[in-house]
Amino acid sequence: FFFQAEDGIRDTSVTGVQTCALPILAQVLTQAAAKSLGLAGRKSLEIVSGEKGSLAVTLRLVEIPVPQPGEKLRGPHFHNGFEECIYVMSGEGCMEADSGKYPVKAGDTLLVPPGEKHVTRNTGNETLVLLCFFPVAEIAKRTQDVAAK
């Protein structure tokens, strides 16, 4: 929990958690202002992250179109030290992971443990739309792509 000090800066003395000094202000973060990540075979927008002022959350909106012949697709990757939670907003797909293959559809949620290699593919006839949640404000430095074999 964070408490607002008289000067409007976060006071962490109650929790003992050290954070950067940011004013406590709610904010609306729009899809239009999201950072485009340019990942192969998908549109990935980072809506919330440390760059946007978050202390402990990253949220991405990912759209994976129906794959076209010869199209370069994103390869498997894994996250060092944190989980990924993926909510399927629309479409159908399959997450391929170390532990197996998991077909998904709108309304399903995937929970990927730290360190498990995974990739989500579109297996349907329409764009697969995902909301991806991470319990850290910065994921890029602790996410690794798996080298192609």
JSON list of C-alpha atoms in Angstrom, two decimals, residues 25-126:
[
{"chain": "A", "resi": 25, "resn": "LEU", "atom": "CA", "xyz": [-2.22, 10.30, -9.45]},
{"chain": "A", "resi": 26, "resn": "ALA", "atom": "CA", "xyz": [-4.60, 8.02, -11.27]},
{"chain": "A", "resi": 27, "resn": "GLN", "atom": "CA", "xyz": [-4.24, 8.20, -15.02]},
{"chain": "A", "resi": 28, "resn": "VAL", "atom": "CA", "xyz": [-5.90, 7.00, -18.18]},
{"chain": "A", "resi": 29, "resn": "LEU", "atom": "CA", "xyz": [-3.56, 5.27, -20.59]},
{"chain": "A", "resi": 30, "resn": "THR", "atom": "CA", "xyz": [-4.99, 4.99, -24.09]},
{"chain": "A", "resi": 31, "resn": "GLN", "atom": "CA", "xyz": [-4.36, 2.44, -26.78]},
{"chain": "A", "resi": 32, "resn": "ALA", "atom": "CA", "xyz": [-3.50, 5.33, -29.12]},
{"chain": "A", "resi": 33, "resn": "ALA", "atom": "CA", "xyz": [-0.62, 6.34, -26.82]},
{"chain": "A", "resi": 34, "resn": "ALA", "atom": "CA", "xyz": [0.69, 2.77, -26.42]},
{"chain": "A", "resi": 35, "resn": "LYS", "atom": "CA", "xyz": [4.21, 1.85, -27.48]},
{"chain": "A", "resi": 36, "resn": "SER", "atom": "CA", "xyz": [4.29, -0.40, -30.58]},
{"chain": "A", "resi": 37, "resn": "LEU", "atom": "CA", "xyz": [6.82, -3.21, -30.09]},
{"chain": "A", "resi": 38, "resn": "GLY", "atom": "CA", "xyz": [7.25, -4.44, -33.67]},
{"chain": "A", "resi": 39, "resn": "LEU", "atom": "CA", "xyz": [7.27, -8.17, -32.86]},
{"chain": "A", "resi": 40, "resn": "ALA", "atom": "CA", "xyz": [7.21, -10.59, -35.82]},
{"chain": "A", "resi": 41, "resn": "GLY", "atom": "CA", "xyz": [3.82, -11.93, -36.89]},
{"chain": "A", "resi": 42, "resn": "ARG", "atom": "CA", "xyz": [1.76, -9.77, -34.53]},
{"chain": "A", "resi": 43, "resn": "LYS", "atom": "CA", "xyz": [0.81, -6.28, -33.48]},
{"chain": "A", "resi": 44, "resn": "SER", "atom": "CA", "xyz": [1.93, -5.78, -29.88]},
{"chain": "A", "resi": 45, "resn": "LEU", "atom": "CA", "xyz": [1.11, -2.58, -28.00]},
{"chain": "A", "resi": 46, "resn": "GLU", "atom": "CA", "xyz": [2.56, -1.90, -24.55]},
{"chain": "A", "resi": 47, "resn": "ILE", "atom": "CA", "xyz": [-0.16, 0.12, -22.83]},
{"chain": "A", "resi": 48, "resn": "VAL", "atom": "CA", "xyz": [1.13, 0.09, -19.23]},
{"chain": "A", "resi": 49, "resn": "SER", "atom": "CA", "xyz": [4.76, -0.25, -18.09]},
{"chain": "A", "resi": 50, "resn": "GLY", "atom": "CA", "xyz": [7.41, 1.46, -16.03]},
{"chain": "A", "resi": 51, "resn": "GLU", "atom": "CA", "xyz": [7.91, 3.82, -18.97]},
{"chain": "A", "resi": 52, "resn": "LYS", "atom": "CA", "xyz": [4.31, 5.00, -18.44]},
{"chain": "A", "resi": 53, "resn": "GLY", "atom": "CA", "xyz": [4.71, 5.35, -14.66]},
{"chain": "A", "resi": 54, "resn": "SER", "atom": "CA", "xyz": [3.80, 1.87, -13.42]},
{"chain": "A", "resi": 55, "resn": "LEU", "atom": "CA", "xyz": [5.73, 0.54, -10.45]},
{"chain": "A", "resi": 56, "resn": "ALA", "atom": "CA", "xyz": [4.82, -3.13, -10.77]},
{"chain": "A", "resi": 57, "resn": "VAL", "atom": "CA", "xyz": [2.69, -3.94, -13.84]},
{"chain": "A", "resi": 58, "resn": "THR", "atom": "CA", "xyz": [3.09, -4.29, -17.59]},
{"chain": "A", "resi": 59, "resn": "LEU", "atom": "CA", "xyz": [0.01, -4.69, -19.80]},
{"chain": "A", "resi": 60, "resn": "ARG", "atom": "CA", "xyz": [0.16, -5.47, -23.50]},
{"chain": "A", "resi": 61, "resn": "LEU", "atom": "CA", "xyz": [-2.57, -5.74, -26.11]},
{"chain": "A", "resi": 62, "resn": "VAL", "atom": "CA", "xyz": [-1.54, -8.30, -28.72]},
{"chain": "A", "resi": 63, "resn": "GLU", "atom": "CA", "xyz": [-3.26, -8.97, -32.04]},
{"chain": "A", "resi": 64, "resn": "ILE", "atom": "CA", "xyz": [-2.13, -12.05, -33.94]},
{"chain": "A", "resi": 65, "resn": "PRO", "atom": "CA", "xyz": [-3.59, -12.20, -37.46]},
{"chain": "A", "resi": 66, "resn": "VAL", "atom": "CA", "xyz": [-4.35, -15.41, -39.34]},
{"chain": "A", "resi": 67, "resn": "PRO", "atom": "CA", "xyz": [-0.88, -16.49, -40.52]},
{"chain": "A", "resi": 68, "resn": "GLN", "atom": "CA", "xyz": [-0.08, -16.15, -44.21]},
{"chain": "A", "resi": 69, "resn": "PRO", "atom": "CA", "xyz": [2.16, -18.57, -46.14]},
{"chain": "A", "resi": 70, "resn": "GLY", "atom": "CA", "xyz": [5.83, -17.59, -45.83]},
{"chain": "A", "resi": 71, "resn": "GLU", "atom": "CA", "xyz": [5.16, -15.01, -43.10]},
{"chain": "A", "resi": 72, "resn": "LYS", "atom": "CA", "xyz": [7.81, -14.66, -40.39]},
{"chain": "A", "resi": 73, "resn": "LEU", "atom": "CA", "xyz": [6.27, -15.59, -37.03]},
{"chain": "A", "resi": 74, "resn": "ARG", "atom": "CA", "xyz": [7.46, -14.83, -33.52]},
{"chain": "A", "resi": 75, "resn": "GLY", "atom": "CA", "xyz": [9.48, -17.64, -32.00]},
{"chain": "A", "resi": 76, "resn": "PRO", "atom": "CA", "xyz": [9.29, -19.03, -28.47]},
{"chain": "A", "resi": 77, "resn": "HIS", "atom": "CA", "xyz": [10.52, -16.92, -25.56]},
{"chain": "A", "resi": 78, "resn": "PHE", "atom": "CA", "xyz": [10.61, -17.04, -21.77]},
{"chain": "A", "resi": 79, "resn": "HIS", "atom": "CA", "xyz": [10.59, -14.64, -18.84]},
{"chain": "A", "resi": 80, "resn": "ASN", "atom": "CA", "xyz": [13.24, -14.73, -16.11]},
{"chain": "A", "resi": 81, "resn": "GLY", "atom": "CA", "xyz": [11.72, -14.48, -12.64]},
{"chain": "A", "resi": 82, "resn": "PHE", "atom": "CA", "xyz": [8.11, -13.55, -13.39]},
{"chain": "A", "resi": 83, "resn": "GLU", "atom": "CA", "xyz": [4.87, -15.06, -14.67]},
{"chain": "A", "resi": 84, "resn": "GLU", "atom": "CA", "xyz": [2.78, -14.03, -17.65]},
{"chain": "A", "resi": 85, "resn": "CYS", "atom": "CA", "xyz": [-1.01, -14.09, -17.54]},
{"chain": "A", "resi": 86, "resn": "ILE", "atom": "CA", "xyz": [-2.73, -14.04, -20.95]},
{"chain": "A", "resi": 87, "resn": "TYR", "atom": "CA", "xyz": [-6.46, -13.36, -21.35]},
{"chain": "A", "resi": 88, "resn": "VAL", "atom": "CA", "xyz": [-7.99, -14.28, -24.72]},
{"chain": "A", "resi": 89, "resn": "MET", "atom": "CA", "xyz": [-10.34, -11.48, -25.78]},
{"chain": "A", "resi": 90, "resn": "SER", "atom": "CA", "xyz": [-11.33, -12.91, -29.17]},
{"chain": "A", "resi": 91, "resn": "GLY", "atom": "CA", "xyz": [-10.33, -15.53, -31.70]},
{"chain": "A", "resi": 92, "resn": "GLU", "atom": "CA", "xyz": [-8.83, -18.99, -31.34]},
{"chain": "A", "resi": 93, "resn": "GLY", "atom": "CA", "xyz": [-5.26, -20.07, -30.88]},
{"chain": "A", "resi": 94, "resn": "CYS", "atom": "CA", "xyz": [-2.83, -22.47, -29.32]},
{"chain": "A", "resi": 95, "resn": "MET", "atom": "CA", "xyz": [-0.04, -21.78, -26.86]},
{"chain": "A", "resi": 96, "resn": "GLU", "atom": "CA", "xyz": [2.92, -24.07, -27.41]},
{"chain": "A", "resi": 97, "resn": "ALA", "atom": "CA", "xyz": [4.96, -24.39, -24.21]},
{"chain": "A", "resi": 98, "resn": "ASP", "atom": "CA", "xyz": [7.55, -26.67, -22.62]},
{"chain": "A", "resi": 99, "resn": "SER", "atom": "CA", "xyz": [4.72, -28.41, -20.78]},
{"chain": "A", "resi": 100, "resn": "GLY", "atom": "CA", "xyz": [2.47, -29.01, -23.80]},
{"chain": "A", "resi": 101, "resn": "LYS", "atom": "CA", "xyz": [0.09, -27.46, -26.29]},
{"chain": "A", "resi": 102, "resn": "TYR", "atom": "CA", "xyz": [-2.91, -25.53, -24.99]},
{"chain": "A", "resi": 103, "resn": "PRO", "atom": "CA", "xyz": [-5.80, -24.68, -27.35]},
{"chain": "A", "resi": 104, "resn": "VAL", "atom": "CA", "xyz": [-7.53, -21.42, -26.32]},
{"chain": "A", "resi": 105, "resn": "LYS", "atom": "CA", "xyz": [-10.59, -19.39, -27.29]},
{"chain": "A", "resi": 106, "resn": "ALA", "atom": "CA", "xyz": [-12.24, -16.14, -26.22]},
{"chain": "A", "resi": 107, "resn": "GLY", "atom": "CA", "xyz": [-12.72, -16.03, -22.45]},
{"chain": "A", "resi": 108, "resn": "ASP", "atom": "CA", "xyz": [-9.84, -18.40, -21.64]},
{"chain": "A", "resi": 109, "resn": "THR", "atom": "CA", "xyz": [-6.85, -17.38, -19.53]},
{"chain": "A", "resi": 110, "resn": "LEU", "atom": "CA", "xyz": [-3.34, -18.82, -19.71]},
{"chain": "A", "resi": 111, "resn": "LEU", "atom": "CA", "xyz": [-0.89, -18.67, -16.82]},
{"chain": "A", "resi": 112, "resn": "VAL", "atom": "CA", "xyz": [2.74, -19.17, -17.82]},
{"chain": "A", "resi": 113, "resn": "PRO", "atom": "CA", "xyz": [5.24, -19.79, -14.99]},
{"chain": "A", "resi": 114, "resn": "PRO", "atom": "CA", "xyz": [8.64, -18.05, -14.90]},
{"chain": "A", "resi": 115, "resn": "GLY", "atom": "CA", "xyz": [11.20, -19.63, -17.20]},
{"chain": "A", "resi": 116, "resn": "GLU", "atom": "CA", "xyz": [8.80, -21.73, -19.30]},
{"chain": "A", "resi": 117, "resn": "LYS", "atom": "CA", "xyz": [9.41, -21.35, -23.03]},
{"chain": "A", "resi": 118, "resn": "HIS", "atom": "CA", "xyz": [6.19, -20.48, -24.85]},
{"chain": "A", "resi": 119, "resn": "VAL", "atom": "CA", "xyz": [4.64, -18.91, -27.94]},
{"chain": "A", "resi": 120, "resn": "THR", "atom": "CA", "xyz": [1.00, -18.31, -28.85]},
{"chain": "A", "resi": 121, "resn": "ARG", "atom": "CA", "xyz": [-0.23, -18.95, -32.39]},
{"chain": "A", "resi": 122, "resn": "ASN", "atom": "CA", "xyz": [-3.46, -18.07, -34.17]},
{"chain": "A", "resi": 123, "resn": "THR", "atom": "CA", "xyz": [-5.26, -21.25, -35.27]},
{"chain": "A", "resi": 124, "resn": "GLY", "atom": "CA", "xyz": [-8.60, -19.68, -36.20]},
{"chain": "A", "resi": 125, "resn": "ASN", "atom": "CA", "xyz": [-10.16, -17.74, -39.06]},
{"chain": "A", "resi": 126, "resn": "GLU", "atom": "CA", "xyz": [-10.02, -14.29, -37.41]}
]
